[in-house]
Short mmCIF file of C-alpha atoms in Angstrom, two decimals:
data_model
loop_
_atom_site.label_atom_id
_atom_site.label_comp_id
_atom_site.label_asym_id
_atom_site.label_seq_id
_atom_site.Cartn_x
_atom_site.Cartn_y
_atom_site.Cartn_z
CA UNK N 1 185.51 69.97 -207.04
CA UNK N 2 186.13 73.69 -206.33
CA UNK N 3 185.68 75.84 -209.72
CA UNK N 4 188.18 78.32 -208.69
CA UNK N 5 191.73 77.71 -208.40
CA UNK N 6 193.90 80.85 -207.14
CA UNK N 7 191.05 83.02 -206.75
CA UNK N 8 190.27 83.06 -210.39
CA UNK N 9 187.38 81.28 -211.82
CA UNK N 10 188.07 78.39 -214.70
CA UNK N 11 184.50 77.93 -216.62
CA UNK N 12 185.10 75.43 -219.03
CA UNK N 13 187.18 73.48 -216.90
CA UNK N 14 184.48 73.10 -214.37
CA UNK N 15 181.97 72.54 -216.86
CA UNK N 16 183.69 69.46 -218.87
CA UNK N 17 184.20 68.46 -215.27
CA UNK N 18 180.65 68.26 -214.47
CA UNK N 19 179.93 66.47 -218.06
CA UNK N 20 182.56 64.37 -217.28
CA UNK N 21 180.96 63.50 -214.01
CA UNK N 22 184.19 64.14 -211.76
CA UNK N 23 182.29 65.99 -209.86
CA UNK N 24 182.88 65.01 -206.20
CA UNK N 25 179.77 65.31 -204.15
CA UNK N 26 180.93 66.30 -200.56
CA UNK N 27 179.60 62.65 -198.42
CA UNK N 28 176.25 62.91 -197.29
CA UNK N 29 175.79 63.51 -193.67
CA UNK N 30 174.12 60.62 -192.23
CA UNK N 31 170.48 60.30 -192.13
CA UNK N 32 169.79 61.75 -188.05
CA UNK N 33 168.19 58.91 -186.32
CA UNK N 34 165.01 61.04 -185.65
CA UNK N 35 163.81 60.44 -189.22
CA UNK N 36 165.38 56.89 -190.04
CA UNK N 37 162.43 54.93 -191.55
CA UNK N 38 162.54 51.16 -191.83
CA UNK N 39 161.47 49.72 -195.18
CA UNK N 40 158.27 48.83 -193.71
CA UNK N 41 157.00 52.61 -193.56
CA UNK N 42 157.41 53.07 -197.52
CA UNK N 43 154.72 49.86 -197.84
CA UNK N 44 151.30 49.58 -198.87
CA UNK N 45 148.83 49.02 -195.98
CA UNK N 46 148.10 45.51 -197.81
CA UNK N 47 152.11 44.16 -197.76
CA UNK N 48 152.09 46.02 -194.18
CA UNK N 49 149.35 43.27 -193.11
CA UNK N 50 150.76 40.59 -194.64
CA UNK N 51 154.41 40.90 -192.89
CA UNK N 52 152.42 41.53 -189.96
CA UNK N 53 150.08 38.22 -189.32
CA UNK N 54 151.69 34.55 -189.42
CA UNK N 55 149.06 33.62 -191.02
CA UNK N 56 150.08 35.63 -194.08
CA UNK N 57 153.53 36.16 -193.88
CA UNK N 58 154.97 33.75 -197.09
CA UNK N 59 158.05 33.30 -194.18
CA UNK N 60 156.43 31.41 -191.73
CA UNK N 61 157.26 28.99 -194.03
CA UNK N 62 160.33 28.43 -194.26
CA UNK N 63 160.44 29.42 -190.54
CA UNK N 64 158.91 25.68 -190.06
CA UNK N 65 161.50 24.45 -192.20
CA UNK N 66 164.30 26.22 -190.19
CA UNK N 67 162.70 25.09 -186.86
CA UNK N 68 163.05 21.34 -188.12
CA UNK N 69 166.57 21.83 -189.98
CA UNK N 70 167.34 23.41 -186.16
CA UNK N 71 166.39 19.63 -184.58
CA UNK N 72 168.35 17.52 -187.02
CA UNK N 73 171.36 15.64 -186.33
CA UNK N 74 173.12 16.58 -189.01
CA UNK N 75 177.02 16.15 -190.00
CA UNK N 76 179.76 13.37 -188.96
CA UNK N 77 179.45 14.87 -185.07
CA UNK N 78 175.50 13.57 -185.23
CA UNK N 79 173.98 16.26 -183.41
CA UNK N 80 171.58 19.26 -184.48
CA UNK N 81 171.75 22.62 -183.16
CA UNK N 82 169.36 22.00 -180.60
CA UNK N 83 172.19 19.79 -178.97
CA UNK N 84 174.54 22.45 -178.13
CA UNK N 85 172.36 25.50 -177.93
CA UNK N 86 169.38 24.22 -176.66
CA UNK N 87 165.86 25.85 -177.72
CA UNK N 88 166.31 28.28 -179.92
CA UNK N 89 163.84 30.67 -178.64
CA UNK N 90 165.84 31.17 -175.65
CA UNK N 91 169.21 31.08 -176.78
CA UNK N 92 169.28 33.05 -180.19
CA UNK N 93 167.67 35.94 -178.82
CA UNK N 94 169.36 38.73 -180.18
CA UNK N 95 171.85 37.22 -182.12
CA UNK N 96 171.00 38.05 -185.57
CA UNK N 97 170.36 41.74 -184.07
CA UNK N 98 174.25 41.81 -183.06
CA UNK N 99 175.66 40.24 -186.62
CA UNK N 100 177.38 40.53 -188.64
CA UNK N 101 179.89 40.25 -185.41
CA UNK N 102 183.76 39.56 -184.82
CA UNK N 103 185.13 36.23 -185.37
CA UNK N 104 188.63 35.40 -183.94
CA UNK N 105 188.67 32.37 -185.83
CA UNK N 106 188.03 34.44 -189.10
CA UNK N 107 189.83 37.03 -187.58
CA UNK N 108 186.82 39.54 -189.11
CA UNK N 109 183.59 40.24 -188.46
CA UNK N 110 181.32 37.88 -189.95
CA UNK N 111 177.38 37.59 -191.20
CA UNK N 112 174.74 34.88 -189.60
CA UNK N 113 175.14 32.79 -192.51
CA UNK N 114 178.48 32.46 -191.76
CA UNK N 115 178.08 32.00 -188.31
CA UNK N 116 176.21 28.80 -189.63
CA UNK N 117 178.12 27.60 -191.74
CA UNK N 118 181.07 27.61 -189.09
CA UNK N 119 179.54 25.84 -186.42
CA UNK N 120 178.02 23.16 -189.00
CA UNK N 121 182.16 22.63 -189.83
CA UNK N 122 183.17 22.78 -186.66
CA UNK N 123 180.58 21.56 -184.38
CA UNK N 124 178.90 19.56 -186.54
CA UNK N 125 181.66 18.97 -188.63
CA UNK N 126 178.65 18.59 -191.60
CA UNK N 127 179.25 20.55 -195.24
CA UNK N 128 178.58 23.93 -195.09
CA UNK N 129 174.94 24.79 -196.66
CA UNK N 130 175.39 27.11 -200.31
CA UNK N 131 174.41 31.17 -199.81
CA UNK N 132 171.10 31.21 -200.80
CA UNK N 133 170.12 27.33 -200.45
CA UNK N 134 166.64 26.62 -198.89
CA UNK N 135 168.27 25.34 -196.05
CA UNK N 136 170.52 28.19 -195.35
CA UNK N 137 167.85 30.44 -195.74
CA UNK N 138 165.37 28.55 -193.58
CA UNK N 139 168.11 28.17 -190.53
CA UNK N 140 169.26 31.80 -190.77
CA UNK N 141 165.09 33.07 -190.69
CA UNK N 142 164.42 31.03 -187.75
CA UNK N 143 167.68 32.08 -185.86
CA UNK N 144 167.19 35.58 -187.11
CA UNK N 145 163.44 35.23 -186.04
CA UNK N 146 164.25 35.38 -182.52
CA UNK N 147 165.76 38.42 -182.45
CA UNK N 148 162.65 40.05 -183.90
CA UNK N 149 161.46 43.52 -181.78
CA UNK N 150 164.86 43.61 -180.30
CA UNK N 151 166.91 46.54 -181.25
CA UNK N 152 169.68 46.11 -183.76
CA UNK N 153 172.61 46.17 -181.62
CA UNK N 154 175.96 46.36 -183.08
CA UNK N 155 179.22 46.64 -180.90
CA UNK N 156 182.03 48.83 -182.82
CA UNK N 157 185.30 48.21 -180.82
CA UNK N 158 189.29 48.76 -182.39
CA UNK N 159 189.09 45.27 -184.15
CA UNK N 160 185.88 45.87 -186.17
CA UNK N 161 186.44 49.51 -186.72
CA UNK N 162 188.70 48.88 -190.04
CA UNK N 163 185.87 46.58 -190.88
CA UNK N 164 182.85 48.74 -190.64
CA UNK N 165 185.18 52.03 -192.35
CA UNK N 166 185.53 49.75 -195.27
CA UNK N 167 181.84 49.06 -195.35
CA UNK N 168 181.17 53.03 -195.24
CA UNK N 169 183.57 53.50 -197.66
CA UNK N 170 182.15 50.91 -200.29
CA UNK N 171 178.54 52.60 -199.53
CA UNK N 172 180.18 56.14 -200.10
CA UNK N 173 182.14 54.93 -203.24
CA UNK N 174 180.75 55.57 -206.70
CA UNK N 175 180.78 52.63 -208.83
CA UNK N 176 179.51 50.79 -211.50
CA UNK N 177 178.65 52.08 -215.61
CA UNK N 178 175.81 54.36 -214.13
CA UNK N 179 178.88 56.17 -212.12
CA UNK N 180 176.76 56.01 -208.73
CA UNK N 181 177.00 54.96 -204.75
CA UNK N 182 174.54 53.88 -202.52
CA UNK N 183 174.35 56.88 -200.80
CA UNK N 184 173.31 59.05 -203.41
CA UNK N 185 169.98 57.23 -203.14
CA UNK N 186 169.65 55.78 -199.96
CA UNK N 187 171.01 59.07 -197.97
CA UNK N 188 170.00 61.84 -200.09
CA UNK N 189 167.13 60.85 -201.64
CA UNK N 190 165.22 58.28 -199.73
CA UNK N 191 161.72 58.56 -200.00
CA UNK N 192 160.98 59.63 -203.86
CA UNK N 193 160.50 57.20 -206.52
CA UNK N 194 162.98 55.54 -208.92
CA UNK N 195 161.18 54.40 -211.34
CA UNK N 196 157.65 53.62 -209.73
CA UNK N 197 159.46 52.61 -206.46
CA UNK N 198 159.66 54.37 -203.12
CA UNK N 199 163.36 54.54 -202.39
CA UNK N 200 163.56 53.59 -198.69
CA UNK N 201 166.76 54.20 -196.43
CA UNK N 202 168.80 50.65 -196.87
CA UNK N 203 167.97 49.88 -193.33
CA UNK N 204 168.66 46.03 -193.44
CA UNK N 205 166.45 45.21 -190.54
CA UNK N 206 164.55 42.20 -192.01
CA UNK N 207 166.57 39.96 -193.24
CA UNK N 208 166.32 37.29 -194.57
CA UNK N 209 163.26 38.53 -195.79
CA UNK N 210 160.34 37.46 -198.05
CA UNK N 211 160.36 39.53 -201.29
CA UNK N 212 157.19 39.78 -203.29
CA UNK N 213 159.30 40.53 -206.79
CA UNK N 214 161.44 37.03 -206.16
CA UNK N 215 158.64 34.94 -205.06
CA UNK N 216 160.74 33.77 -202.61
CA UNK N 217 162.78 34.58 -199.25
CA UNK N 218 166.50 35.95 -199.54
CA UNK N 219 169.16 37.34 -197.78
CA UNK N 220 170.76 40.55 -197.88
CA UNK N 221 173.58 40.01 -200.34
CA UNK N 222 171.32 39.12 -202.77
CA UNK N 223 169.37 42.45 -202.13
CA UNK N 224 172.91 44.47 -202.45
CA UNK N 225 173.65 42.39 -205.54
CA UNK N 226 170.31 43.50 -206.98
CA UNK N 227 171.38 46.95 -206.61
CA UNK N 228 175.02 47.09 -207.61
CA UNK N 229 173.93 45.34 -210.63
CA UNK N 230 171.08 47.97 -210.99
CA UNK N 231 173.66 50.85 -210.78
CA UNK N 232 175.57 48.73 -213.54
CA UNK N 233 178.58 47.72 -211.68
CA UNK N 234 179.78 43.93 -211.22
CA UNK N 235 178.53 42.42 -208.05
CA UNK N 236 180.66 40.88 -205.46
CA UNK N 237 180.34 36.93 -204.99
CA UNK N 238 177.75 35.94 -201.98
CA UNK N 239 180.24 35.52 -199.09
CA UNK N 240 182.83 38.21 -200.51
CA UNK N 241 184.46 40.02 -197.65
CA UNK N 242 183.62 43.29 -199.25
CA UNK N 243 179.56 42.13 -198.95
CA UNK N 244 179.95 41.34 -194.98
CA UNK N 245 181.67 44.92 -194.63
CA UNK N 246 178.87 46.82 -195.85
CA UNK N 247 176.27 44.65 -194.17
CA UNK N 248 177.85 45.69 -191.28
CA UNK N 249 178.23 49.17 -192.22
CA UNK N 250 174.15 49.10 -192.50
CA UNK N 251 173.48 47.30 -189.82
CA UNK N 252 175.57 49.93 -187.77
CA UNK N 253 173.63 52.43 -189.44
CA UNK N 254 170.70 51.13 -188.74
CA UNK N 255 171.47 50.85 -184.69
CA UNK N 256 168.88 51.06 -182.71
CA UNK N 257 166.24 50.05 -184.97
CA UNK N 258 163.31 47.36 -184.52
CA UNK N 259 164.54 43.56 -185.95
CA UNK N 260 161.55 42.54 -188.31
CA UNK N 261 162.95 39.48 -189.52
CA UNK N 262 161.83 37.76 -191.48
CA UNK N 263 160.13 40.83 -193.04
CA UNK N 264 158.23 41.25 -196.36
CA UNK N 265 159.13 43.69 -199.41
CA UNK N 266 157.42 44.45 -202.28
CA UNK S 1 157.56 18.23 -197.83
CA UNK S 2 155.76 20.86 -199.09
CA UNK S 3 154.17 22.96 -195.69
CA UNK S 4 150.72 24.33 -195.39
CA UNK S 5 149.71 27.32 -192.82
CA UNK S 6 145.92 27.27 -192.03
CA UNK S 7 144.53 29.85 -189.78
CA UNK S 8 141.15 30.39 -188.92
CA UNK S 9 139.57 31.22 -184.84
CA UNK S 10 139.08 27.99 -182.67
CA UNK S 11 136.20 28.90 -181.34
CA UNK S 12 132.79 30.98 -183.00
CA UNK S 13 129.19 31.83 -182.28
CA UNK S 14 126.46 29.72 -184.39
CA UNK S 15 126.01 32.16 -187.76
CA UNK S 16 128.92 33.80 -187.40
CA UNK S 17 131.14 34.69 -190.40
CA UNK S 18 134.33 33.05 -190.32
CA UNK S 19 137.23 34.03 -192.00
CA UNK S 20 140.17 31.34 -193.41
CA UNK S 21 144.04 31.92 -194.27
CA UNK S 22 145.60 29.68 -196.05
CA UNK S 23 149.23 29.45 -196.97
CA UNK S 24 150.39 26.65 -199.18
CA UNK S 25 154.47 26.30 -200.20
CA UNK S 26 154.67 25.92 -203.79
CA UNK S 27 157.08 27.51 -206.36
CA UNK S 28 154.40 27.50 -209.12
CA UNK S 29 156.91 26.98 -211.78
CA UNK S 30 154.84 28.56 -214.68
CA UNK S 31 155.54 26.35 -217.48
CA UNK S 32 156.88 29.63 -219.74
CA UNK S 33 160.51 29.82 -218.71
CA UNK S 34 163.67 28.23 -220.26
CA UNK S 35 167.07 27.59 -219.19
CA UNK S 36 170.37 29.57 -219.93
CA UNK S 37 170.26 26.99 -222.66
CA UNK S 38 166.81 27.16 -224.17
CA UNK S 39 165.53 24.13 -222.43
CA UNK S 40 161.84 24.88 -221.13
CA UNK S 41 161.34 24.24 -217.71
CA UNK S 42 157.86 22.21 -217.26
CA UNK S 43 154.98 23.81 -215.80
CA UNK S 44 155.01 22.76 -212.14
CA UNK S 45 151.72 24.35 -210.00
CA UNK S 46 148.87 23.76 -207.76
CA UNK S 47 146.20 23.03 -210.00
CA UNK S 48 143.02 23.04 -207.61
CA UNK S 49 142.23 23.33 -203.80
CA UNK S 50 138.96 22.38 -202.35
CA UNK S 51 138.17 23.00 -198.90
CA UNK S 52 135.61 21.07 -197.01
CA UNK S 53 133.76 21.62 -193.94
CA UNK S 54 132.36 18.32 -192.11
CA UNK S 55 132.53 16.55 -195.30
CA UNK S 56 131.11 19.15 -197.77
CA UNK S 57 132.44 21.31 -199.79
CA UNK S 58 132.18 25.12 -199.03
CA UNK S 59 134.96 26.41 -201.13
CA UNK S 60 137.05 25.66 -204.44
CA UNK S 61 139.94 27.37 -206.51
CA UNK S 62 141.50 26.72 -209.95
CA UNK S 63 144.81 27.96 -210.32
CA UNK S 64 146.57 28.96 -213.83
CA UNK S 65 150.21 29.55 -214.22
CA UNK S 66 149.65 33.02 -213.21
CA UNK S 67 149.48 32.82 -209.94
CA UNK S 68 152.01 34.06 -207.53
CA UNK S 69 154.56 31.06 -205.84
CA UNK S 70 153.38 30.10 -202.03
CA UNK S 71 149.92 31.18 -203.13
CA UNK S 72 147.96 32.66 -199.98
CA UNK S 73 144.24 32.54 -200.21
CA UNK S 74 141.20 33.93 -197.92
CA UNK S 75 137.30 33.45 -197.85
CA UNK S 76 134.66 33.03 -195.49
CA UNK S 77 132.65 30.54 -194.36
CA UNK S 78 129.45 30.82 -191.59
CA UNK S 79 129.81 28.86 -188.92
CA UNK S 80 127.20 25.96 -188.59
CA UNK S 81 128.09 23.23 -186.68
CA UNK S 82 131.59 22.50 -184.85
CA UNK S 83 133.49 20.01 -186.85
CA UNK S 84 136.44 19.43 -188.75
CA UNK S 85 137.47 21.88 -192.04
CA UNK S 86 139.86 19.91 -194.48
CA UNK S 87 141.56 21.43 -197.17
CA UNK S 88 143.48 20.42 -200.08
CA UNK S 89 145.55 21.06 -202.73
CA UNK S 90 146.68 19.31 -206.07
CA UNK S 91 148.83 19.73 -208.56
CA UNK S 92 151.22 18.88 -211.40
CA UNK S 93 153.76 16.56 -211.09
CA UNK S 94 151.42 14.23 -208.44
CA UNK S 95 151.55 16.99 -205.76
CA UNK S 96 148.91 16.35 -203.30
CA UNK S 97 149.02 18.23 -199.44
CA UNK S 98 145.80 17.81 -196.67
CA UNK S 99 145.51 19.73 -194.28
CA UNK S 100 142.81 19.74 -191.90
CA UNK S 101 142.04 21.94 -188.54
CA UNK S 102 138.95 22.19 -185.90
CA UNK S 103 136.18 24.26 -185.53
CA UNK S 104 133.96 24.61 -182.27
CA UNK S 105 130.39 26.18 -182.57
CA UNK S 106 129.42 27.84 -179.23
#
């Protein structure tokens, strides 16, 4: 919001502007991939350790529960994941480092979960698992465990474009009672405290991830409804198109980066 | 179906000190919430493990409704004789998990 309009200053109407909070903040540039931190760096040498050794990480198990969900007929078809793709070691390498990814059946890009949940009704032809079940969880960490170390690797092309430019927009967007977006944190000021918290960067690179404060692992839409209901504005349902767009937004954002899935958070 | 994580090195010198991991899955429900509709939930944890090496016991833990779910615990043992380390842990509601792993003395 310029102050001046035809070369002649306006005060007060700049200054019930800024009250009113109209101002608009020209968009953060994006953080220059030189000095994009993962999550991990803003942790305490003790939660460091404990993502670190699978003898610690809280993950590993539900990693054995996702390993044995991955080997179970399951469904009307009668066969388990292992039937079609084998083990999973070999053949999900990567794959949670290039989703969320396009869909032609959706005809939209579309998160791992997803990707589950659509072969289990089409391949398996079995009832897709709830966002944020212990199953769902469990398959998605060991699928997304195989892509750990690999970079995050998303493909932008002319169908996903639209896609990911919502997802920037929603992260650019203010919103919610406290009148903020994601960026005004996790662009411009990553790395000071909000309350006694480091802010990190929103680099989603270890999901689903084990989070100290829920006792429990979860998946990225449940961190991003943490935080739009933080910033006071009503989250979207798990599953909402809106959610995937941004998850792909960060994941973009965070090309290029190390997969630590399943990660731990304080 | 509750899973267990042990870790601890295969094989030690005689004397040695020997550090133990364990991992146990438990939500530790801690007995002090309630519903949406008042209703408390029942306390729900691990109550004690005991972890025994060839037979006798070398370490024990109470827990209280205080500590964390999937509660992770470490300690040290020395290394006597190679043998068998079992552990357990028991709780409310009948929950009961053994694990066990092997130790070789060099």
């Amino acid at each position: 919001m310029s102050a001046r309009r035809g070369g002649r200053p306006l005060p007060a109407l700049a200054a019930a502007c800024v009250v009113l909070g109209f101002t608009q903040a020209a968009p953060a540039a994006e953080i220059p991939s030189a000095e994009r931190r993962s999550g991990y760096e803003f942790m305490s040498r003790e939660t460091r350790a404990m993502q670190d050794d699978d003898a610690t990480n809280p993950a590993v198990l539900w990693l054995l529960d996702g390993e044995a969900l991955w080997n179970r007929k399951d469904g009307a078809a009668g066969r388990a994941c292992a039937d079609c793709h084998g083990n999973a070691r070999a053949s999900m390498k990567g794959a949670a480092a290039r989703h969320p990814a396009w869909d032609a059946a959706a005809g939209r890009p579309v998160n791992l979960e997803q990707r589950i949940n659509a072969c289990r009704a089409g391949r398996q032809q079995a009832a897709p698992l709830a966002y944020e079940s212990r199953d769902l969880l469990a398959l998605t960490a060991y699928v997304a465990r195989q892509s750990r170390g690999m970079p995050v690797d998303i493909a932008i092309d002319k169908r996903t474009k639209p896609f990911l430019d919502a997802g920037r927009d929603t992260f650019m967007r203010r919103q919610g009672q406290l009148n903020l977006a994601c960026t005004q944190c996790h662009d411009e000021l990553w790395g000071r405290k909000l309350a006694g918290s480091t802010i990190p960067q929103a680099h989603p690179t270890g999901y689903p991830l084990y989070r100290l404060e829920w006792q429990g692992l979860g998946s990225l839409q449940r961190r991003l409804r943490n935080c739009l209901t933080g910033m006071r504005a009503e989250p979207y349902p798990f599953g909402a198109p809106e959610f995937v767009d941004l998850e792909l937004y960060l994941m973009w954002r965070a090309r290029g980066m190390k997969m630590e899935s399943p990660a731990v958070r304080p | 179906m509750a899973r267990a994580v042990v870790s601890l090195p295969a094989t030690v010198k005689r004397g040695e000190i020997v550090e133990i991991k364990t991992l146990v899955q438990h939500a530790m429900e801690t007995g002090f919430r309630r519903t949406q509709l008042g209703i408390a939930i029942p306390r729900d944890i691990i109550r004690l493990f005991v972890c025994t090496y060839n037979g006798e016991e070398i370490f024990r833990a109470e827990f209280h409704p205080a500590i964390a779910a999937n509660p992770l615990l470490t300690f040290t043992t020395v290394a006597t004789e190679s043998g068998s380390i079992a552990f357990t842990w028991t709780g409310d509601k009948g929950f009961s998990l053994t694990e066990s792993a092997r130790i070789t003395v060099e």
